[in-house]
CSV table of C-alpha atoms in Angstrom, one decimal:
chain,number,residue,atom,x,y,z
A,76,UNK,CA,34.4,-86.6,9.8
A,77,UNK,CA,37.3,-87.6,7.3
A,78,UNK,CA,39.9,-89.8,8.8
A,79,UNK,CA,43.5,-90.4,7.2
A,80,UNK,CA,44.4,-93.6,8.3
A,81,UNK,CA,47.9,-94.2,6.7
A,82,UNK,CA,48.5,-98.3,6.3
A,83,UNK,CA,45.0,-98.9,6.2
A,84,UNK,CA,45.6,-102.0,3.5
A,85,UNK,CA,47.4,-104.1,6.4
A,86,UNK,CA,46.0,-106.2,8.9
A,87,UNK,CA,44.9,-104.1,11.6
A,88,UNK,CA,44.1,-101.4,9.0
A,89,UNK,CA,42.1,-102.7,6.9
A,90,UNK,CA,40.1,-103.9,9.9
A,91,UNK,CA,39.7,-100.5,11.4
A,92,UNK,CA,39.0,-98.9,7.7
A,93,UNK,CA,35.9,-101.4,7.9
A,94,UNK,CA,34.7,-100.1,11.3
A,95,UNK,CA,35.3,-96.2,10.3
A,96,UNK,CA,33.3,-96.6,6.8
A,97,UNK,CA,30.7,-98.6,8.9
A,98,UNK,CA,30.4,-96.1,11.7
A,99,UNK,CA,29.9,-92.9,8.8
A,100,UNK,CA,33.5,-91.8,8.5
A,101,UNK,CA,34.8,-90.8,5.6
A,102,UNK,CA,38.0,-92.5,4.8
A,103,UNK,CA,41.2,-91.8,3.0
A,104,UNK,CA,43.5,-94.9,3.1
A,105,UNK,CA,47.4,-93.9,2.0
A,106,UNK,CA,49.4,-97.0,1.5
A,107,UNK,CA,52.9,-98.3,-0.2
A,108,UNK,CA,51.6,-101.6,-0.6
A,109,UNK,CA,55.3,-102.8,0.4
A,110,UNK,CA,53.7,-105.2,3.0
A,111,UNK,CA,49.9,-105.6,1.6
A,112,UNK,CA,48.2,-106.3,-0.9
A,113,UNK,CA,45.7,-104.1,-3.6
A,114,UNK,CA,43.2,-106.8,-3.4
A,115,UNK,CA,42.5,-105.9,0.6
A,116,UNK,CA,40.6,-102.8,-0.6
A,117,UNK,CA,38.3,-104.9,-3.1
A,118,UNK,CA,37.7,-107.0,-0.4
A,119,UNK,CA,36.6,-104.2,1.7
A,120,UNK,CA,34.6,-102.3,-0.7
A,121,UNK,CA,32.9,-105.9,-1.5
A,122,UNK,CA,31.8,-106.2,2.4
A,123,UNK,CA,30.7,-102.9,2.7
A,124,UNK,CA,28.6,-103.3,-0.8
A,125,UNK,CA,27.4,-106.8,0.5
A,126,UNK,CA,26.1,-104.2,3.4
A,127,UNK,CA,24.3,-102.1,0.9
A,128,UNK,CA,26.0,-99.0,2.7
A,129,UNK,CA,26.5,-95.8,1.4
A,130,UNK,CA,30.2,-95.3,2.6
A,131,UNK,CA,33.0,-92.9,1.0
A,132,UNK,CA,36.8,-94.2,0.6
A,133,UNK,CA,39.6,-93.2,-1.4
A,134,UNK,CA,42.8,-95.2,-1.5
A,135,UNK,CA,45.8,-93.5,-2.7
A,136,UNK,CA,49.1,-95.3,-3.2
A,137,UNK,CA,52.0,-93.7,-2.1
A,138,UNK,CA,54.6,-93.2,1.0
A,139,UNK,CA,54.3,-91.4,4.1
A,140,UNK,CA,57.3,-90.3,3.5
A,141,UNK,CA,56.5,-88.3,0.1
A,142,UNK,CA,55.7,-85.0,1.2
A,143,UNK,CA,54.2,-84.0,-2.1
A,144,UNK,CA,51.7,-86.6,-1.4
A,145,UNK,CA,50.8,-86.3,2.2
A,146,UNK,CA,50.6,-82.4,0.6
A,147,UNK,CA,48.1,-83.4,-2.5
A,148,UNK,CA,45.9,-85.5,0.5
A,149,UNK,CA,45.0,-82.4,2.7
A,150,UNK,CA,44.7,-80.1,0.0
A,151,UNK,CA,42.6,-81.8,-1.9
A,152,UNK,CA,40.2,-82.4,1.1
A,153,UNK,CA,40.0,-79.0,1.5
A,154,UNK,CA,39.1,-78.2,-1.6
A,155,UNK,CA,35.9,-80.8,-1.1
A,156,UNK,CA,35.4,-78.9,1.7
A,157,UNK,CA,35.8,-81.7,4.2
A,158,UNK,CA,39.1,-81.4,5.7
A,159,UNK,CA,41.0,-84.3,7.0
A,160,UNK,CA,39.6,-84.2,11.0
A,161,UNK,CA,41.6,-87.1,12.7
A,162,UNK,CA,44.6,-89.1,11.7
A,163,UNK,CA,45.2,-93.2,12.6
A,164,UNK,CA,49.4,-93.7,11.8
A,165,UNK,CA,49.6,-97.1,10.9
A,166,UNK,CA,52.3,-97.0,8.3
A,167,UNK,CA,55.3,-97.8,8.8
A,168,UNK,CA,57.8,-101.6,9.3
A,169,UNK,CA,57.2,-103.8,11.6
A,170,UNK,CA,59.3,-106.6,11.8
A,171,UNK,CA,61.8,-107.0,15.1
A,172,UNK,CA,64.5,-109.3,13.0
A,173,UNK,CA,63.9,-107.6,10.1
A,174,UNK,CA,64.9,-104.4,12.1
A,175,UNK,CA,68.1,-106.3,13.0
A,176,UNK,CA,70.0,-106.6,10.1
A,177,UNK,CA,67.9,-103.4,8.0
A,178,UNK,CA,67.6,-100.9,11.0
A,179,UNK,CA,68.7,-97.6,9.1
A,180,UNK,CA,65.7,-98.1,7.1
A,181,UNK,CA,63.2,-99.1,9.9
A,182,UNK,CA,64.4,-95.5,11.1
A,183,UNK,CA,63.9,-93.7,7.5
A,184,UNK,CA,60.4,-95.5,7.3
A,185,UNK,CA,58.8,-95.5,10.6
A,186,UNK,CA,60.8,-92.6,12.4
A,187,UNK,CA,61.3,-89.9,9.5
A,188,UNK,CA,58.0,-90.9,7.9
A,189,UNK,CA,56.2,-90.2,11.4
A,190,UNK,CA,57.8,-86.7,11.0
A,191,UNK,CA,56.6,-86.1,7.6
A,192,UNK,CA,53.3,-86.5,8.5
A,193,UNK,CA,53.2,-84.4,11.8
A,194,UNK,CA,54.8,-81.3,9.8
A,195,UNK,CA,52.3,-81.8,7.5
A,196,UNK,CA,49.4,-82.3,10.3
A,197,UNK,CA,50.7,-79.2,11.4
A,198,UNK,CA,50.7,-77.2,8.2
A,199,UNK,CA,46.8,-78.1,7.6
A,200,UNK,CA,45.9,-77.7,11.1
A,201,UNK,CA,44.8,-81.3,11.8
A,202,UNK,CA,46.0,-82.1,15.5
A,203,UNK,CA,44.2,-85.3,16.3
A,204,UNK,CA,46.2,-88.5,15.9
A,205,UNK,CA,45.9,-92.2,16.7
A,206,UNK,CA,49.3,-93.7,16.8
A,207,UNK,CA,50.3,-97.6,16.0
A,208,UNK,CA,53.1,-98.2,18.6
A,209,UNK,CA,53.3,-101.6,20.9
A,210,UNK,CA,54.2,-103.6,23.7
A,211,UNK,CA,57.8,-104.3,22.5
A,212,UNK,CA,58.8,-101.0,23.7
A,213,UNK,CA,58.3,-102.9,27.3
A,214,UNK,CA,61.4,-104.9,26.5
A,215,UNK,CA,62.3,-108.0,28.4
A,216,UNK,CA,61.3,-107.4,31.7
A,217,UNK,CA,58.4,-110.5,32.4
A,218,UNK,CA,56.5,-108.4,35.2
A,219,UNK,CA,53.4,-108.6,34.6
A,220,UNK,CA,50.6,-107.3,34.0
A,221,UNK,CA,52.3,-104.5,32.3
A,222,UNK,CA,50.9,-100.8,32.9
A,223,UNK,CA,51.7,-98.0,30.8
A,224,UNK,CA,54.3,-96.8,33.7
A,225,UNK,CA,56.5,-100.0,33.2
A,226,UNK,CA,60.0,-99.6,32.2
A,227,UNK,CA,60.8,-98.9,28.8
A,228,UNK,CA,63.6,-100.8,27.2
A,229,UNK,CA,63.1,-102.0,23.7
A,230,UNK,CA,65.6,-104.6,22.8
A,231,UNK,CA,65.9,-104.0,18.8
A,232,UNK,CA,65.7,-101.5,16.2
A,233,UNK,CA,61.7,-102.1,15.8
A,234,UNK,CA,61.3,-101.1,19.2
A,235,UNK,CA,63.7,-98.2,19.5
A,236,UNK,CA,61.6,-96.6,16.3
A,237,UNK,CA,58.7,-96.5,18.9
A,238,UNK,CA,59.9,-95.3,21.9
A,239,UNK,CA,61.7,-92.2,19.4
A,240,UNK,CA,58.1,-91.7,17.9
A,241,UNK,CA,56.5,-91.7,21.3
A,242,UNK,CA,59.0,-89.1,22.4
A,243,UNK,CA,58.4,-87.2,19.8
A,244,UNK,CA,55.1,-86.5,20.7
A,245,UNK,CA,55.9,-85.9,24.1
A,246,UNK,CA,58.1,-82.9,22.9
A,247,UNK,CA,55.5,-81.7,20.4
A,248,UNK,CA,53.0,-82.4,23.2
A,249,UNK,CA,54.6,-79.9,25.4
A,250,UNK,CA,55.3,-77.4,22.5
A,251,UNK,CA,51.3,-76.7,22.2
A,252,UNK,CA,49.2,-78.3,25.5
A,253,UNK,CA,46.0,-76.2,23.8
A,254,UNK,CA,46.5,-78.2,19.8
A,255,UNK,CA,47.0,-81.7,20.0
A,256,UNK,CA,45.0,-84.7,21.2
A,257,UNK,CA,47.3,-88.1,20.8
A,258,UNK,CA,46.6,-91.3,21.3
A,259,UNK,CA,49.6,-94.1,21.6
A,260,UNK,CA,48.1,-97.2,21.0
A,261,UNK,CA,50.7,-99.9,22.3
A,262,UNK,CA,49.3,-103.1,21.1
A,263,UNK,CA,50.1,-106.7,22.4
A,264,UNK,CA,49.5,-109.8,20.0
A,265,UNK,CA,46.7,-108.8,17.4
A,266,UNK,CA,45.2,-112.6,16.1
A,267,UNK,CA,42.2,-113.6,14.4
A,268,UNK,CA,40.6,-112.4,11.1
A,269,UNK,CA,37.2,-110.7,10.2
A,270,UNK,CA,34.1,-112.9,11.0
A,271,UNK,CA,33.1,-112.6,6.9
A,272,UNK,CA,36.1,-114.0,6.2
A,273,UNK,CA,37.0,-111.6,3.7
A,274,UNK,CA,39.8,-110.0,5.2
A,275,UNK,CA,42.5,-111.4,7.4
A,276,UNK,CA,46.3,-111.3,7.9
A,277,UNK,CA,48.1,-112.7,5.4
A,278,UNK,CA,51.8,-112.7,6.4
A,279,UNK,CA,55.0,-112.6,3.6
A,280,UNK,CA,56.5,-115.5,3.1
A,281,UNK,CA,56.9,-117.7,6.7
A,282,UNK,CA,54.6,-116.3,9.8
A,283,UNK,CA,56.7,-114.8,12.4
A,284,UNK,CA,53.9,-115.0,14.9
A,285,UNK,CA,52.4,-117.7,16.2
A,286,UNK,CA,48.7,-117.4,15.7
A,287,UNK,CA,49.2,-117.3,11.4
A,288,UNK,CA,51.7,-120.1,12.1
A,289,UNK,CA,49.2,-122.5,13.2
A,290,UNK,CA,46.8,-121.8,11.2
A,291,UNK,CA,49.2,-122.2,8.3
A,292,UNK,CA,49.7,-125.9,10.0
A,293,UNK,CA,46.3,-126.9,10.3
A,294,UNK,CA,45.5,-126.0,6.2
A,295,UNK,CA,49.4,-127.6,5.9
A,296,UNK,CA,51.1,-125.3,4.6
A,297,UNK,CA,53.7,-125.7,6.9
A,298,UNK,CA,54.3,-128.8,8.4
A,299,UNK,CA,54.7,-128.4,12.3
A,300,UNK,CA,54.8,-125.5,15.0
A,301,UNK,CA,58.0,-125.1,16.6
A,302,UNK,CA,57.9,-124.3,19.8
A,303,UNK,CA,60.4,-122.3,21.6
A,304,UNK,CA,61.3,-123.8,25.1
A,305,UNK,CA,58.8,-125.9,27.4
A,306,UNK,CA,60.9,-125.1,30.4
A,307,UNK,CA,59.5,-121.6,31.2
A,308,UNK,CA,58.9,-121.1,34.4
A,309,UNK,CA,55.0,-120.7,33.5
A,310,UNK,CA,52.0,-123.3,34.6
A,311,UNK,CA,52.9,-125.7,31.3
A,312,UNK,CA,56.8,-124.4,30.7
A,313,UNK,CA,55.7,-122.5,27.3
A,314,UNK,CA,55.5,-118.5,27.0
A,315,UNK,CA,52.7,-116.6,27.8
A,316,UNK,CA,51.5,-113.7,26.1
A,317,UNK,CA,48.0,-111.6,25.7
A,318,UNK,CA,46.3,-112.2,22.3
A,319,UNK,CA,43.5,-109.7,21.7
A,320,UNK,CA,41.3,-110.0,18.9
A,321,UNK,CA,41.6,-107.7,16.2
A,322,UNK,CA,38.2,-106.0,15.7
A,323,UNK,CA,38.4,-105.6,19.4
A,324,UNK,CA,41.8,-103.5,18.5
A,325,UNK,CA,40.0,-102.2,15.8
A,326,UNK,CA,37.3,-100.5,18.1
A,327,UNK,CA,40.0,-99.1,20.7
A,328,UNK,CA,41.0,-96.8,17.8
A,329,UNK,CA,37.3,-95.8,17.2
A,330,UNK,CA,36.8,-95.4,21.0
A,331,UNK,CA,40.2,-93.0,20.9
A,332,UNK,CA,38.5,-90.8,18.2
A,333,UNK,CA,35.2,-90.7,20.9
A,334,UNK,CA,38.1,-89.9,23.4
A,335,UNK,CA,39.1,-86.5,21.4
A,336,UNK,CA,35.8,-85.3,21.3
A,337,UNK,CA,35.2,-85.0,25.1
A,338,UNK,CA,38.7,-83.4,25.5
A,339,UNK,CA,40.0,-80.2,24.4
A,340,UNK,CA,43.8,-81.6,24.2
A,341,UNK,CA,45.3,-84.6,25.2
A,342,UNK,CA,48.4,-87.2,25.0
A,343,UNK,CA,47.7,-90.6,26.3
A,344,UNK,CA,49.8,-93.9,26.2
A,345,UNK,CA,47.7,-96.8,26.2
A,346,UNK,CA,48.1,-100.6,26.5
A,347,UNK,CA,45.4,-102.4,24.0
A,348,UNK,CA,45.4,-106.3,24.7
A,349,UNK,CA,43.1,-108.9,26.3
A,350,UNK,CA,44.7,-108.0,29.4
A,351,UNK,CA,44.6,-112.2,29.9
A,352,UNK,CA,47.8,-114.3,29.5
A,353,UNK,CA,47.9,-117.4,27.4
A,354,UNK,CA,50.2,-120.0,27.0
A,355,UNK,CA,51.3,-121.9,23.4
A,356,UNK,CA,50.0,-124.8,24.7
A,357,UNK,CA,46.3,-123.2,26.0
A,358,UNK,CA,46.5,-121.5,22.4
A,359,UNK,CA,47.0,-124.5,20.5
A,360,UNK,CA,44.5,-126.8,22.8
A,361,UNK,CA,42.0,-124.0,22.1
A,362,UNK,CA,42.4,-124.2,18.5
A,363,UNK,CA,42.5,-127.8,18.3
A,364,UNK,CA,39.1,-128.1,20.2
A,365,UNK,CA,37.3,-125.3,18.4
A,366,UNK,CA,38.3,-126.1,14.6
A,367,UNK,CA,38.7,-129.8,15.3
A,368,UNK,CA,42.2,-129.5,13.2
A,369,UNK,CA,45.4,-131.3,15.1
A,370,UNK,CA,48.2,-129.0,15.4
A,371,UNK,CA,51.6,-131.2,15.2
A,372,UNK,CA,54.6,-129.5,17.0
A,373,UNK,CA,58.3,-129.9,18.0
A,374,UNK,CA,60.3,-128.6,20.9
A,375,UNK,CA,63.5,-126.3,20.5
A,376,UNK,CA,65.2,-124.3,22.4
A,377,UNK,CA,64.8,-120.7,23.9
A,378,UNK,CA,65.3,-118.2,21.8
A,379,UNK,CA,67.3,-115.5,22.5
A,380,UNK,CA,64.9,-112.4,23.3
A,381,UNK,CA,62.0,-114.1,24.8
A,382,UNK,CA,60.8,-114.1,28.2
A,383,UNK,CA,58.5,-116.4,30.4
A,384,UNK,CA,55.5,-114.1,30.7
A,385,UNK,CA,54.4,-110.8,28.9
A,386,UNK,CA,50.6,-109.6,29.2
A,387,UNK,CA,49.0,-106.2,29.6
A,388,UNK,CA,47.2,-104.0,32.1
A,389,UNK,CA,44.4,-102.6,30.6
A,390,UNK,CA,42.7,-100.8,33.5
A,391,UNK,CA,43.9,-97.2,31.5
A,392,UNK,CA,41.8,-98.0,28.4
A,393,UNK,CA,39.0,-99.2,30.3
A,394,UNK,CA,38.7,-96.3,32.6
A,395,UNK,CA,39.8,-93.6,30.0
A,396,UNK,CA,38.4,-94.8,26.2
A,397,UNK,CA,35.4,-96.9,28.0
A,398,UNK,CA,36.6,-99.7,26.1
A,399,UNK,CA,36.8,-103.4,26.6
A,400,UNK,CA,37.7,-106.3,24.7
A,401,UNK,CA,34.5,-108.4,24.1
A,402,UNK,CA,36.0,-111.7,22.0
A,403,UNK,CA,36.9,-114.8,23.4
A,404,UNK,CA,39.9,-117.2,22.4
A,405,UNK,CA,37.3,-119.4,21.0
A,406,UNK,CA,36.2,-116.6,18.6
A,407,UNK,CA,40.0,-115.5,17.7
A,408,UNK,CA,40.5,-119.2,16.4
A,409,UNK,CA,37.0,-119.6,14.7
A,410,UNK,CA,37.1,-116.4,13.2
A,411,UNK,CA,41.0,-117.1,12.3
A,412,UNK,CA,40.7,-120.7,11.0
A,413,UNK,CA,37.5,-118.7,9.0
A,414,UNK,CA,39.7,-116.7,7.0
A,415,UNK,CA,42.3,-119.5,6.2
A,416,UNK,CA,39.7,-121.9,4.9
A,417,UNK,CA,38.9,-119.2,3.0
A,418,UNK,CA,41.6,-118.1,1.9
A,419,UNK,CA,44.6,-120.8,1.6
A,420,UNK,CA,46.8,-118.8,-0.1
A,421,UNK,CA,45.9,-115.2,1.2
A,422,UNK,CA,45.3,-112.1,-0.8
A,423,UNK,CA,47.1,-114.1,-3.6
C-alpha cells in the first residue's frame, strides 16, 4: 500500500512515517515545513538506514492547500502504478492562542485545506482517511473520563476548525455510506520522543505544553515551570490531564488502516489517550525520579480556559481498532529527557 500522510515532518508525523515505512508501507510525506523542520526527514531516513531496511519515501514540499500539488501527488502515483490507498491528514495549525488572534487563517489552513484534499481524494478515488482532530473539541466541561458521546463545545478558533472538519465528514459520510472509511483520531496530550532519540518534538520558540516545557527546564533552557493554579479541586490542587505516549499514538493510526480492511465503509470518532489522568505534580515527581534532573517551579494563577480534570475514555479504540496504549509515564520521560540530551537545541 502507498499512504499520503500530509504533515508527516511534525511530531506526531514523523513518528507515524517511521512506523508506516517500518511496517512495508510506501510513503509519501506532503509538508509546508511552516511548523517543522527538513532535517526530520534525514533523521528518519538515517533510522530506517541504521535498520538496514529496504523502505520507499518521497517527501514533497508543498501545501495542502495547492491543488496543483495534491493533483501532481495522485497522478503521479498512478502512473507508477501504485496508487495512493489510504490517507493520514495531519497538516494543518495547531495552536489554541495562536488561533485567537490569527483565526481566519486557522480556517483557510486547517478547514479549506481539509477540503482540498477530500475533492481531490474524491477525484482519484482514494476513500480511506485517518484524520488528526483532538480532545479540545470536548471544550470545558471536566467530566471525566470523556467518551466520544460527550458534549462538544470547543472554546477557540483551533477547536471550532475540528468540530467543522468532523462535520464535514459526517455530511460526506452520509453522501456515499458504500465509498468512505474515516477515521477521527481525537488525540489528548501526545509527550515523549522516539526511543533512538533521533526524532522528537521540537516546539517554536517557548513550549506551550507542559511536557517540552520541562524538559526544556531540566537541560535549562528555561529557567522554571510555571504552574497554573494549585487550588484545583484534584488530589494535589494541580490539573490533570491524560498524557499518552506518542509511538503509542503513532500505532492507533496504523491499527485504523487494519480497521479499513475488515470493513467495507466506515466513519468512526475515536478518543486516543492513556485513558489515565495525571496531575503536574505526579508528572513532574515522575520525571524528577526517572532522569534524576530537579524541576524548579512557581505558582500562578488559573488561567482562563483550564479546567480541573480532563482525561479520555478509551473503551472505543480498544474494542473497535484492538488497540491499547503499552508505555508507561516512566518511559514518556526517559524516552523524552532521551531526545533533549540529544538534542539541546532541536532540529536546529
Amino acid at each position: 500500500m502507498r499512504v499520503l500522510l500530509t504533515g508527516g515532518s511534525g511530531f506526531i508525523g514523523s513518528h507515524i512515517a517511521i512506523l508506516l515505512l517500518e511496517r512495508g508501507f510506501d510513503v509519501v510525506i506532503l509538508d509546508s515545513f511552516v511548523n517543522s523542520s527538513p532535517n526530520v526527514i534525514i533523521r528518519i531516513k538515517k533510522y530506517l538506514d541504521n535498520k538496514d531496511l529496504n523502505y520507499k519515501l518521497e517527501t514533497i514540499n508543498g501545501d495542502i492547500r495547492d491543488k496543483k500539488i495534491l493533483d501532481k501527488i495522485f497522478i503521479d502515483c498512478i502512473k507508477e502504478n501504485k496508487p495512493i490507498n489510504t490517507v493520514i491528514h495531519l497538516a494543518g495549525l495547531k495552536s489554541v492562542y495562536e488561533s485567537l488572534s490569527n483565526p481566519l487563517h486557522y480556517w483557510d489552513v486547517n478547514v479549506f485545506g481539509t477540503l482540498n484534499l477530500l475533492l481531490t481524494m474524491k477525484e482519484y478515488e482514494c476513500y480511506s482517511l485517518v484524520f488528526s482532530s483532538s480532545a479540545t473539541i470536548y471544550g470545558l466541561s471536566d467530566s471525566v473520563p470523556m467518551a466520544e458521546d460527550h458534549t462538544i463545545s470547543p472554546i477557540n478558533p483551533y477547536g471550532k476548525t475540528k468540530v467543522a472538519i468532523e462535520n464535514m465528514f459526517y455530511d460526506l459520510y452520509n453522501s456515499n455510506l458504500n465509498s468512505w472509511k474515516i477515521c477521527s483520531l481525537r488525540y489528548f496530550n501526545p509527550v515523549g520522543a522516539h526511543p533512538s532519540g533521533l526524532i522528537g518534538e521540537d516546539p517554536i520558540g517557548i513550549p506551550n505544553n507542559l511536557f517540552p516545557f520541562i524538559t526544556q527546564v531540566a537541560i535549562g533552557t528555561q529557567k522554571l515551570l510555571n504552574i497554573y493554579g494549585d487550588d484545583w479541586g484534584t488530589r494535589d490542587g494541580t490539573g490533570i490531564r491524560d498524557y499518552i505516549h506518542i509511538i503509542d499514538l503513532a500505532e492507533g493510526h496504523l491499527a485504523s488502516i487494519d480497521y479499513f480492511n475488515s470493513t467495507e465503509s466506515c466513519l468512526e470518532f475515536i478518543n486516543l489517550g492513556s485513558g489515565k489522568g495525571y496531575s503536574v505534580f505526579q508528572i513532574i515527581r515522575q520525571f524528577e525520579l526517572s532522569t534524576g534532573r530537579k524541576i524548579p517551579f512557581s505558582i500562578q494563577d488559573r488561567r482562563d480556559g483550564d479546567v480541573a480534570k480532563s482525561f479520555a475514555d478509551i473503551s472505543k479504540a480498544k474494542k473497535l481498532l484492538g488497540w491499547t496504549p503499552k508505555r508507561s509515564l516512566e518511559q514518556i520521560c526517559l524516552d523524552g529527557w532521551n531526545w533533549q540530551i540529544k538534542n539541546p537545541h532541536g532540529y536546529g
